[in-house]
Coordinates of C-alpha atoms and ligand atoms in Angstrom, one line a residue:
X25 CA -38.6 116.8 45.2
X26 CA -37.8 118.0 41.6
X27 CA -38.5 114.4 40.2
X28 CA -42.1 114.6 41.4
X29 CA -42.5 118.2 40.1
X30 CA -41.6 116.8 36.7
X31 CA -44.1 114.0 37.0
X32 CA -46.7 116.5 38.0
X33 CA -46.0 118.7 35.0
X34 CA -45.7 116.0 32.4
X35 CA -48.7 114.1 33.6
X36 CA -50.8 117.1 32.6
X37 CA -49.8 116.2 29.0
X38 CA -51.2 112.7 29.5
X39 CA -54.5 113.4 31.4
X40 CA -56.7 110.7 32.6
X41 CA -60.3 110.9 31.3
X42 CA -62.3 111.3 34.5
X43 CA -64.1 108.2 35.6
X44 CA -62.4 105.8 33.2
X45 CA -61.3 102.6 35.0
X46 CA -59.3 99.8 33.5
X47 CA -57.9 96.6 34.8
X48 CA -54.4 95.0 34.4
X49 CA -55.9 91.9 32.8
X50 CA -54.7 88.6 31.4
X51 CA -51.9 90.2 29.6
X52 CA -51.8 93.9 30.7
X53 CA -54.1 96.7 29.8
X54 CA -56.1 96.4 26.6
X55 CA -58.7 98.6 25.1
X56 CA -59.4 101.0 22.3
X57 CA -56.1 102.9 21.7
X58 CA -57.7 106.3 22.2
X59 CA -58.2 105.6 25.9
X60 CA -54.6 104.6 26.6
X61 CA -52.4 107.6 26.6
X62 CA -52.5 108.2 30.3
X63 CA -52.1 104.5 31.0
X64 CA -48.9 104.4 28.9
X65 CA -47.4 107.4 30.8
X66 CA -48.3 105.9 34.1
X67 CA -46.8 102.5 33.1
X68 CA -43.6 104.3 32.2
X69 CA -43.6 105.6 35.8
X70 CA -44.4 102.2 37.3
X71 CA -41.7 100.4 35.2
X72 CA -39.2 103.0 36.5
X73 CA -40.1 102.2 40.1
X74 CA -39.9 98.5 39.4
X75 CA -36.5 99.0 37.8
X76 CA -35.3 100.9 40.9
X77 CA -36.7 98.3 43.2
X78 CA -35.2 95.3 41.4
X79 CA -32.0 97.1 40.4
X80 CA -32.6 95.6 36.9
X81 CA -33.8 96.5 33.5
X82 CA -37.6 96.2 33.0
X83 CA -39.5 95.9 29.7
X84 CA -42.6 97.8 28.5
X85 CA -44.2 96.3 25.4
X86 CA -46.9 98.4 23.6
X87 CA -49.2 95.8 22.0
X88 CA -52.7 94.4 22.0
X89 CA -51.6 91.2 20.4
X90 CA -54.6 89.3 19.0
X91 CA -57.1 92.2 19.5
X92 CA -58.3 94.3 16.5
X93 CA -56.0 96.9 15.0
X94 CA -57.9 99.8 16.6
X95 CA -57.1 98.5 20.1
X96 CA -53.8 98.8 21.9
X97 CA -52.3 97.8 25.2
X98 CA -49.3 97.4 27.4
X99 CA -47.5 94.6 29.2
X100 CA -44.7 95.0 31.8
X101 CA -41.8 92.6 31.7
X102 CA -39.9 91.6 34.8
X103 CA -36.1 91.1 35.0
X104 CA -35.8 87.5 33.8
X105 CA -38.2 88.2 30.9
X106 CA -41.2 86.9 32.7
X107 CA -44.5 88.8 33.3
X108 CA -44.6 91.3 36.1
X109 CA -45.7 89.8 39.5
X110 CA -49.3 89.8 40.7
X111 CA -48.6 92.4 43.4
X112 CA -47.2 94.8 40.8
X113 CA -50.2 94.1 38.5
X114 CA -52.2 95.4 41.5
X115 CA -50.1 98.6 41.6
X116 CA -50.5 99.0 37.9
X117 CA -54.3 98.9 38.2
X118 CA -54.3 101.4 41.1
X119 CA -52.0 103.8 39.3
X120 CA -53.9 103.6 36.1
X121 CA -57.2 104.4 37.8
X122 CA -56.2 107.0 40.2
X123 CA -57.6 110.5 39.3
X124 CA -55.2 113.1 38.1
X125 CA -55.0 115.0 41.3
X126 CA -54.0 112.0 43.4
X127 CA -51.4 110.6 41.0
X128 CA -48.4 111.7 43.1
X129 CA -49.9 110.4 46.3
X130 CA -50.5 107.0 44.7
X131 CA -46.9 107.0 43.4
X132 CA -45.5 107.8 46.8
X133 CA -47.6 105.1 48.4
X134 CA -46.1 102.5 46.1
X135 CA -42.6 103.9 46.8
X136 CA -43.2 103.6 50.6
X137 CA -44.9 100.2 50.5
X138 CA -42.0 98.8 48.4
X139 CA -39.4 100.7 50.2
X140 CA -37.9 102.0 47.0
X141 CA -34.6 103.9 47.0
X142 CA -35.3 106.7 44.5
X143 CA -31.6 107.5 44.1
X144 CA -31.1 104.1 42.3
X145 CA -30.8 104.4 38.5
X146 CA -33.5 102.9 36.3
X147 CA -33.3 101.3 32.9
X148 CA -36.4 100.5 30.7
X149 CA -36.5 98.7 27.4
X150 CA -39.5 99.7 25.2
X151 CA -40.9 98.0 22.2
X152 CA -44.1 98.2 20.1
X153 CA -46.0 96.2 17.5
X154 CA -47.2 97.6 14.1
X155 CA -50.5 99.2 15.2
X156 CA -50.8 102.8 14.0
X157 CA -51.3 104.1 17.5
X158 CA -48.1 102.4 18.7
X159 CA -45.8 105.4 17.9
X160 CA -47.6 108.0 20.1
X161 CA -48.4 105.5 22.9
X162 CA -44.8 104.4 23.2
X163 CA -43.7 108.1 23.3
X164 CA -46.1 108.4 26.3
X165 CA -44.2 105.5 28.0
X166 CA -40.9 107.2 27.3
X167 CA -42.2 110.4 28.8
X168 CA -43.3 108.6 32.0
X169 CA -39.8 107.0 32.4
X170 CA -37.9 110.2 31.7
X171 CA -40.1 112.2 34.2
X172 CA -38.8 109.9 37.0
X173 CA -35.2 110.2 35.7
X174 CA -35.1 106.7 34.2
X175 CA -33.1 105.7 31.1
X176 CA -34.7 104.1 28.1
X177 CA -33.7 102.0 25.2
X178 CA -36.4 102.2 22.5
X179 CA -36.3 99.1 20.3
X180 CA -39.1 100.3 18.1
X181 CA -40.8 97.6 16.2
X182 CA -40.2 94.2 17.8
X183 CA -42.2 91.1 18.6
X184 CA -43.3 90.7 22.2
X185 CA -41.1 87.7 22.8
X186 CA -38.1 89.6 21.3
X187 CA -38.5 92.2 24.0
X188 CA -38.8 89.6 26.7
X189 CA -35.6 88.0 25.4
X190 CA -33.8 91.3 25.3
X191 CA -34.7 92.1 28.9
X192 CA -33.5 88.7 30.1
X193 CA -30.2 89.0 28.1
X194 CA -29.5 92.4 29.7
X195 CA -30.2 91.3 33.2
X196 CA -28.1 88.1 32.8
X197 CA -25.3 90.2 31.5
X198 CA -25.3 88.4 28.1
X199 CA -25.5 84.8 29.6
X200 CA -28.8 84.3 27.8
X201 CA -27.6 85.9 24.6
X202 CA -26.9 89.3 23.2
X203 CA -29.7 91.9 23.8
X204 CA -30.1 92.9 20.2
X205 CA -32.6 91.8 17.5
X206 CA -29.6 90.5 15.6
X207 CA -28.4 88.6 18.7
X208 CA -31.8 86.9 18.9
X209 CA -31.7 85.9 15.2
X210 CA -28.2 84.5 15.6
X211 CA -28.9 82.5 18.7
X212 CA -32.0 80.8 17.3
X213 CA -30.7 80.3 13.8
X214 CA -27.4 78.8 14.9
X215 CA -29.3 76.2 17.0
X216 CA -31.7 75.6 14.2
X217 CA -28.9 75.1 11.6
X218 CA -27.3 72.5 13.8
X219 CA -30.5 70.6 14.2
X220 CA -32.4 70.3 10.9
X221 CA -32.5 69.6 7.2
X222 CA -34.1 71.7 4.4
X223 CA -37.8 72.4 5.0
X224 CA -40.6 74.5 3.4
X225 CA -43.4 76.1 5.4
X226 CA -46.3 78.4 4.7
X227 CA -46.5 81.1 7.3
X228 CA -49.4 83.5 7.9
X229 CA -47.9 86.6 9.5
X230 CA -51.3 88.1 10.7
X231 CA -50.3 91.3 8.9
X232 CA -48.3 92.1 12.0
X233 CA -44.8 92.5 13.5
X234 CA -44.1 88.7 13.2
X235 CA -44.2 88.9 9.4
X236 CA -41.7 91.8 9.4
X237 CA -39.4 90.0 11.8
X238 CA -39.6 86.7 9.9
X239 CA -38.4 88.5 6.7
X240 CA -35.5 90.0 8.7
X241 CA -34.6 86.6 10.1
X242 CA -34.7 84.7 6.8
X243 CA -31.0 85.3 5.8
X244 CA -29.9 83.9 9.1
X245 CA -31.7 80.6 8.3
X246 CA -29.6 80.2 5.1
X247 CA -32.4 78.6 3.1
X248 CA -32.6 75.6 5.5
X249 CA -36.2 76.8 6.1
X250 CA -37.9 78.1 3.1
X251 CA -40.7 80.4 4.4
X252 CA -43.6 81.3 2.1
X253 CA -45.1 84.3 3.8
X254 CA -48.6 85.5 3.4
X255 CA -50.5 88.3 5.3
X256 CA -47.0 89.8 5.4
X257 CA -48.1 93.3 6.6
X258 CA -47.7 94.8 3.1
X259 CA -51.4 95.6 2.6
X260 CA -54.0 93.8 4.8
X261 CA -55.3 94.8 8.2
X262 CA -53.7 93.4 11.4
X263 CA -55.4 90.2 12.6
X264 CA -58.3 90.7 10.2
X265 CA -59.5 87.3 8.9
X266 CA -56.0 86.0 9.6
X267 CA -53.6 85.2 12.4
X268 CA -53.5 82.5 15.1
X269 CA -56.5 83.6 17.1
X270 CA -58.7 83.7 14.0
X271 CA -57.6 80.3 12.8
X272 CA -58.0 78.7 16.2
X273 CA -61.4 80.2 17.1
X274 CA -62.9 79.9 13.6
X275 CA -61.2 76.5 12.9
X276 CA -60.5 77.5 9.3
X277 CA -57.6 78.8 7.2
X278 CA -56.7 82.4 7.1
X279 CA -57.6 84.5 4.1
X280 CA -54.8 85.3 1.7
X281 CA -53.0 82.0 2.1
X282 CA -52.5 79.8 -1.0
X283 CA -52.5 76.3 0.6
X284 CA -51.8 73.2 -1.5
X285 CA -53.3 69.9 -0.4
X286 CA -51.5 68.5 2.6
X287 CA -49.1 71.4 2.8
X288 CA -47.8 72.3 6.3
X289 CA -48.9 75.8 7.3
X290 CA -48.8 78.0 10.4
X291 CA -50.2 81.3 11.7
X292 CA -48.7 83.8 14.1
X293 CA -50.8 86.2 16.1
X294 CA -50.5 90.0 16.1
X295 CA -47.3 90.3 18.3
X296 CA -45.9 86.9 17.4
X297 CA -46.2 85.2 20.8
X298 CA -48.6 82.5 19.6
X299 CA -48.6 80.0 16.8
X300 CA -50.9 77.3 15.5
X301 CA -50.3 74.8 12.7
X302 CA -52.8 73.4 10.1
X303 CA -53.3 71.7 6.7
X304 CA -56.1 70.8 4.4
X305 CA -56.5 67.2 3.2
X306 CA -57.5 65.9 -0.2
X307 CA -61.2 66.1 0.7
X308 CA -60.8 69.8 1.5
X309 CA -61.1 69.2 5.3
X310 CA -59.2 71.6 7.5
X311 CA -57.1 70.1 10.3
X312 CA -55.9 72.3 13.1
X313 CA -52.8 71.5 15.3
X314 CA -53.2 73.9 18.2
X315 CA -51.2 74.5 21.4
X316 CA -52.3 71.1 22.8
X317 CA -50.8 69.2 19.8
X318 CA -47.7 71.4 20.0
X319 CA -47.2 70.5 23.7
X320 CA -47.7 66.8 22.9
X321 CA -45.2 66.8 20.0
X322 CA -42.5 68.7 22.0
X323 CA -43.0 66.7 25.2
X324 CA -42.9 63.4 23.4
X325 CA -39.6 64.4 21.7
X326 CA -38.1 65.6 25.0
X327 CA -39.1 62.5 26.8
X328 CA -37.5 60.3 24.2
X329 CA -34.3 62.2 24.4
X330 CA -34.2 62.0 28.1
X331 CA -34.6 58.3 28.0
X332 CA -31.9 57.9 25.3
X333 CA -29.6 60.2 27.3
X334 CA -30.3 58.2 30.5
X335 CA -31.3 61.3 32.3
X336 CA -33.8 61.1 35.2
X337 CA -35.5 64.5 34.9
X338 CA -39.2 65.1 35.6
X339 CA -41.1 66.4 32.7
X340 CA -44.6 67.9 33.0
X341 CA -47.1 69.6 30.7
X342 CA -49.1 72.6 31.9
X343 CA -52.4 73.3 30.3
X344 CA -55.5 75.5 30.9
X345 CA -59.3 74.6 30.9
X346 CA -59.3 75.1 27.1
X347 CA -57.0 72.0 26.6
X348 CA -58.9 69.4 24.6
X349 CA -59.8 66.4 26.8
X350 CA -58.2 64.0 24.3
X351 CA -54.8 65.8 24.7
X352 CA -55.0 65.5 28.5
X353 CA -55.9 61.9 28.4
X354 CA -53.1 61.1 25.8
X355 CA -50.5 62.9 27.9
X356 CA -51.5 61.2 31.2
X357 CA -52.5 57.7 30.0
X358 CA -50.2 57.1 27.0
X359 CA -47.2 59.3 27.6
X360 CA -47.4 59.0 31.4
X361 CA -46.3 62.6 32.0
X362 CA -47.6 64.8 34.8
X363 CA -50.3 67.3 33.6
X364 CA -51.4 70.3 35.6
X365 CA -54.1 72.9 34.8
X366 CA -53.9 76.6 35.6
X367 CA -56.0 79.7 35.0
X368 CA -55.7 81.3 31.5
X369 CA -52.8 83.6 31.0
X370 CA -49.2 82.6 30.3
X371 CA -48.1 84.2 33.5
X372 CA -50.0 81.4 35.4
X373 CA -48.7 78.6 33.2
X374 CA -45.1 79.9 33.4
X375 CA -45.1 79.9 37.1
X376 CA -46.5 76.3 37.3
X377 CA -43.9 75.1 34.7
X378 CA -41.1 76.4 36.9
X379 CA -41.9 73.7 39.5
X380 CA -40.6 70.9 37.3
X381 CA -37.2 69.9 35.8
X382 CA -38.7 70.4 32.4
X383 CA -42.0 72.3 32.2
X384 CA -43.7 72.3 28.8
X385 CA -46.6 74.8 28.9
X386 CA -49.0 75.7 26.1
X387 CA -52.4 77.2 26.0
X388 CA -54.7 75.6 23.4
X389 CA -54.5 79.0 21.5
X390 CA -50.8 78.3 20.8
X391 CA -49.2 80.4 23.4
X392 CA -46.4 78.6 25.2
X393 CA -42.8 77.5 25.6
X394 CA -40.6 75.1 27.5
X395 CA -38.7 75.8 30.7
X396 CA -35.6 73.9 31.8
X397 CA -34.7 74.3 35.5
X398 CA -31.1 75.4 36.2
X399 CA -30.4 72.0 37.7
X400 CA -31.7 70.2 34.6
X401 CA -29.6 72.5 32.3
X402 CA -26.5 71.8 34.4
X403 CA -27.0 68.0 34.2
X404 CA -27.4 68.2 30.4
X405 CA -24.3 70.3 30.1
X406 CA -22.2 68.0 32.3
X407 CA -23.3 65.0 30.3
X408 CA -22.3 66.6 27.0
X409 CA -18.8 67.1 28.4
X410 CA -18.5 63.7 30.1
X411 CA -15.9 61.6 28.1
X412 CA -17.5 58.3 29.3
X413 CA -20.8 59.0 27.6
X414 CA -21.5 56.5 24.8
X415 CA -22.5 57.6 21.3
X416 CA -26.2 57.1 21.7
X417 CA -26.4 59.1 24.9
X418 CA -24.1 61.7 23.5
X419 CA -26.2 62.2 20.4
X420 CA -29.4 62.6 22.6
X421 CA -27.9 64.9 25.1
X422 CA -26.4 67.1 22.3
X423 CA -29.8 67.3 20.7
X424 CA -31.2 68.4 24.1
X425 CA -28.5 71.1 24.4
X426 CA -29.2 72.5 21.0
X427 CA -33.0 72.4 21.6
X428 CA -32.6 74.4 24.7
X429 CA -30.8 77.1 22.7
X430 CA -33.6 77.1 20.1
X431 CA -36.3 77.8 22.8
X432 CA -37.1 81.2 24.0
X433 CA -37.6 80.3 27.7
X434 CA -38.7 83.8 28.7
X435 CA -42.2 83.5 27.1
X436 CA -44.2 81.9 24.3
X437 CA -42.6 82.9 21.0
X438 CA -44.1 82.1 17.6
X439 CA -40.8 82.2 15.8
X440 CA -38.9 80.1 18.3
X441 CA -41.8 77.6 18.6
X442 CA -42.0 77.3 14.9
X443 CA -38.3 76.5 14.6
X444 CA -38.6 73.9 17.5
X445 CA -41.6 72.3 15.8
X446 CA -39.9 72.1 12.4
X447 CA -36.8 70.6 14.1
X448 CA -38.8 68.0 16.0
X449 CA -40.7 67.0 12.9
X450 CA -37.5 66.7 10.9
X451 CA -35.6 64.7 13.6
X452 CA -38.5 62.3 14.1
X453 CA -39.1 62.0 10.4
X454 CA -42.8 63.0 10.8
X455 CA -45.1 64.8 8.4
X456 CA -47.8 67.2 9.7
X457 CA -50.3 64.4 9.0
X458 CA -48.3 62.0 11.3
X459 CA -48.3 64.6 13.9
X460 CA -52.0 65.2 13.6
X461 CA -52.7 61.5 14.0
X462 CA -51.0 61.2 17.4
X463 CA -54.5 61.6 19.0
X464 CA -57.9 62.8 17.8
X465 CA -59.3 66.0 19.2
X466 CA -62.8 65.9 20.7
X467 CA -65.1 68.2 18.6
X468 CA -64.9 71.5 20.3
X469 CA -65.7 75.1 19.9
X470 CA -65.1 78.4 21.6
X471 CA -67.5 81.4 21.3
X472 CA -67.3 85.0 22.3
X473 CA -70.5 86.3 23.8
X474 CA -71.3 89.9 24.7
X475 CA -73.0 90.6 28.1
X476 CA -73.7 93.9 29.8
X477 CA -71.1 93.3 32.5
X478 CA -68.7 90.3 32.1
X479 CA -67.4 90.8 35.6
X480 CA -70.5 89.3 37.1
X481 CA -69.0 85.9 36.2
X482 CA -66.6 84.7 38.8
X483 CA -64.8 81.3 38.5
X484 CA -62.9 78.8 40.5
X485 CA -61.0 75.5 40.0
X486 CA -58.6 77.0 37.3
X487 CA -61.7 78.7 35.7
X488 CA -63.4 75.4 35.1
X489 CA -66.4 76.2 37.3
X490 CA -68.5 79.4 37.6
X491 CA -69.2 80.6 41.2
X492 CA -71.4 83.5 40.1
X493 CA -74.0 84.3 38.9
X494 CA -76.0 81.9 41.0
X495 CA -77.5 79.1 39.0
X496 CA -75.1 79.4 36.0
X497 CA -72.9 76.4 36.9
X498 CA -76.0 74.3 37.7
X499 CA -77.3 75.0 34.3
X500 CA -74.0 74.1 32.7
X501 CA -73.8 70.8 34.8
X502 CA -77.2 69.6 33.8
X503 CA -76.4 70.3 30.2
X504 CA -73.0 68.6 30.2
X505 CA -74.2 65.4 31.9
X506 CA -76.4 64.6 29.0
X507 CA -73.5 64.0 26.6
X508 CA -70.6 61.6 26.6
X509 CA -67.1 63.0 27.4
X510 CA -68.7 66.4 27.4
X511 CA -67.1 69.3 29.1
X512 CA -67.9 73.0 29.1
X513 CA -67.1 76.2 31.0
X514 CA -67.5 79.9 30.8
X515 CA -65.2 82.7 31.9
X516 CA -64.8 86.4 31.4
X517 CA -62.0 87.4 29.0
X518 CA -59.1 89.4 30.4
X519 CA -58.2 91.0 27.1
X520 CA -61.6 91.7 25.4
X521 CA -65.0 92.9 26.6
X522 CA -66.5 89.5 26.1
X523 CA -67.3 86.3 27.9
X524 CA -65.7 83.1 26.5
X525 CA -67.7 79.9 26.3
X526 CA -66.0 76.6 25.6
X527 CA -67.6 73.3 24.9
X528 CA -66.4 69.9 23.8
X529 CA -68.3 66.6 23.4
X530 CA -67.9 63.1 21.8
X531 CA -69.6 64.2 18.5
X532 CA -69.8 67.5 16.5
X533 CA -73.6 67.3 16.8
X534 CA -73.7 67.0 20.6
X535 CA -71.1 69.8 20.9
X536 CA -73.3 72.1 18.7
X537 CA -76.5 71.3 20.6
X538 CA -74.7 72.2 23.8
X539 CA -73.6 75.6 22.4
X540 CA -77.1 76.4 21.2
X541 CA -78.5 75.7 24.6
X542 CA -75.7 77.9 26.0
X543 CA -76.8 80.8 23.9
X544 CA -80.2 80.5 25.5
X545 CA -78.7 80.4 29.0
X546 CA -77.0 83.7 28.1
X547 CA -79.8 85.0 26.0
X548 CA -77.3 87.2 24.2
X549 CA -75.6 87.8 20.9
X550 CA -73.0 85.4 19.6
X551 CA -70.2 87.1 17.8
X552 CA -68.9 84.1 15.9
X553 CA -71.1 81.7 14.0
X554 CA -71.7 78.4 15.8
X555 CA -72.1 76.6 12.6
X556 CA -68.8 77.4 10.9
X557 CA -67.6 74.0 12.2
X558 CA -65.0 71.7 10.8
X559 CA -66.1 69.2 8.2
Ligands
G16_18 C1 -53.2 86.9 26.0 C2 -52.5 86.1 27.1 C3 -52.9 84.6 26.9 C4 -54.4 84.4 26.9 C5 -55.0 85.3 25.8 C6 -56.5 85.3 25.9 O1 -52.7 86.5 24.7 O2 -51.2 86.3 27.0 O3 -52.3 83.9 27.9 O4 -54.7 83.1 26.5 O5 -54.6 86.7 26.0 O6 -56.9 85.7 27.2 P1 -58.4 86.0 27.6 O7 -59.1 84.8 27.3 O8 -58.4 86.3 29.1 O9 -58.9 87.2 26.8 P2 -52.3 87.5 23.6 O10 -51.7 86.7 22.6 O11 -53.5 88.3 23.2 O12 -51.3 88.4 24.4

């Protein structure tokens, strides 16, 4: 077939380094950008097959999100804006790792297994973040798509959530919004303007795409939100001493931000799909409001509105093992909402959240959103139109309706989440300090440790227990039982070549002792300082 002839020819321009093997990890492929050209070409091929199979537009985002600037990566986006399914993640890994001379065979195997009609058209949306390697890598994606006869729309520089949104808009034929960056700004800003009063916020753009897009969006917000942007991409390095991952892991403010006492601040990550909030008090203490606090704030607000509107919809919060124990206890015991725990990776949280009328999902690192089932949205819309609804119920249900429009339901979105948080704080008349005081986090810390092969660690129970290597979990258990409310786990990262270690305990001192013993268990180098703890 002529199509395969073209794949064969073009693939020679994107050769796979022999022996190199990469895995479709927590959020796609990620590694040093110089190893990725063949992966991009092949993901262009795979996205084209996925598009033909689903008869829908598929997204390909070239980004390594929170990783250092030298890395890059790629994520595939399914028709409704969600992450590609696990089966296709498997195909992605197979296709990425097959040697050059068996590429066509591998491609044909996928076509046969999935019974793909190759005469179907294919449409792929492509986007990239601001990494210098993004331009040539996204050209490799386009090459892959065109060699299988697919059509592309190259959006150029966009945030990851913007591309997810665009894919969903296209496949719902405009029902979710217009598939343009301007359409995204208009949808979110219109909902925001209906909901809130004038606010001021310090935003750390991580020297990434989120900063550029925030600037573009500002006119749409008509001064209702005065954004003071730092790490705005004009000079500093992407994610270097700034951004949501740095702030969350280091538990300190980013460099380059001029924070006044008590001022409300937030940080995006490198592709603007995560957000964390923070402030410094009059004693100079830094206070972090991470994904757990965000989930609590938003779910409390939604629960109140449901009660006021008289709607009987089930609301649940989805977390991961990284969720602070205090947040889980608060949600279950005080707020009485269902809480469930999944493996790390928004793809897992997203699927769990789809099981509820309203699923609020946030990883502690600030990656998350809220999903409303179709039935829940229908009930809300019907109640808005019902002439017999009294004023209090009408107000509540209208707020719910506008909040839905403010949320990017396709994936965690720093810009959308920021607008939701600002709205909730304004409507509930809360300061960032009031929000922080809802519950007190247990002292906690996350470390990255390097080991020779992180894949020797296998986990179970939503990554809360290590199955291998033998003896590791026993060592953790005997350590944890010495301290009150202590909890700890270890898991291999799916985006970096490190092992992540998490510990929390009733006091800062206990938590630090646990981590020091941990380092002995691993007998390896700690990348981040254990002692850079909060005051
Ligand atoms: C990605 C995923 C997140 C995950 C994070 C870290 O975030 O989308 O769900 O929490 O990686 O994953 P791991 O601990 O496996 O390295 P991002 O913002 O980098 O795309």
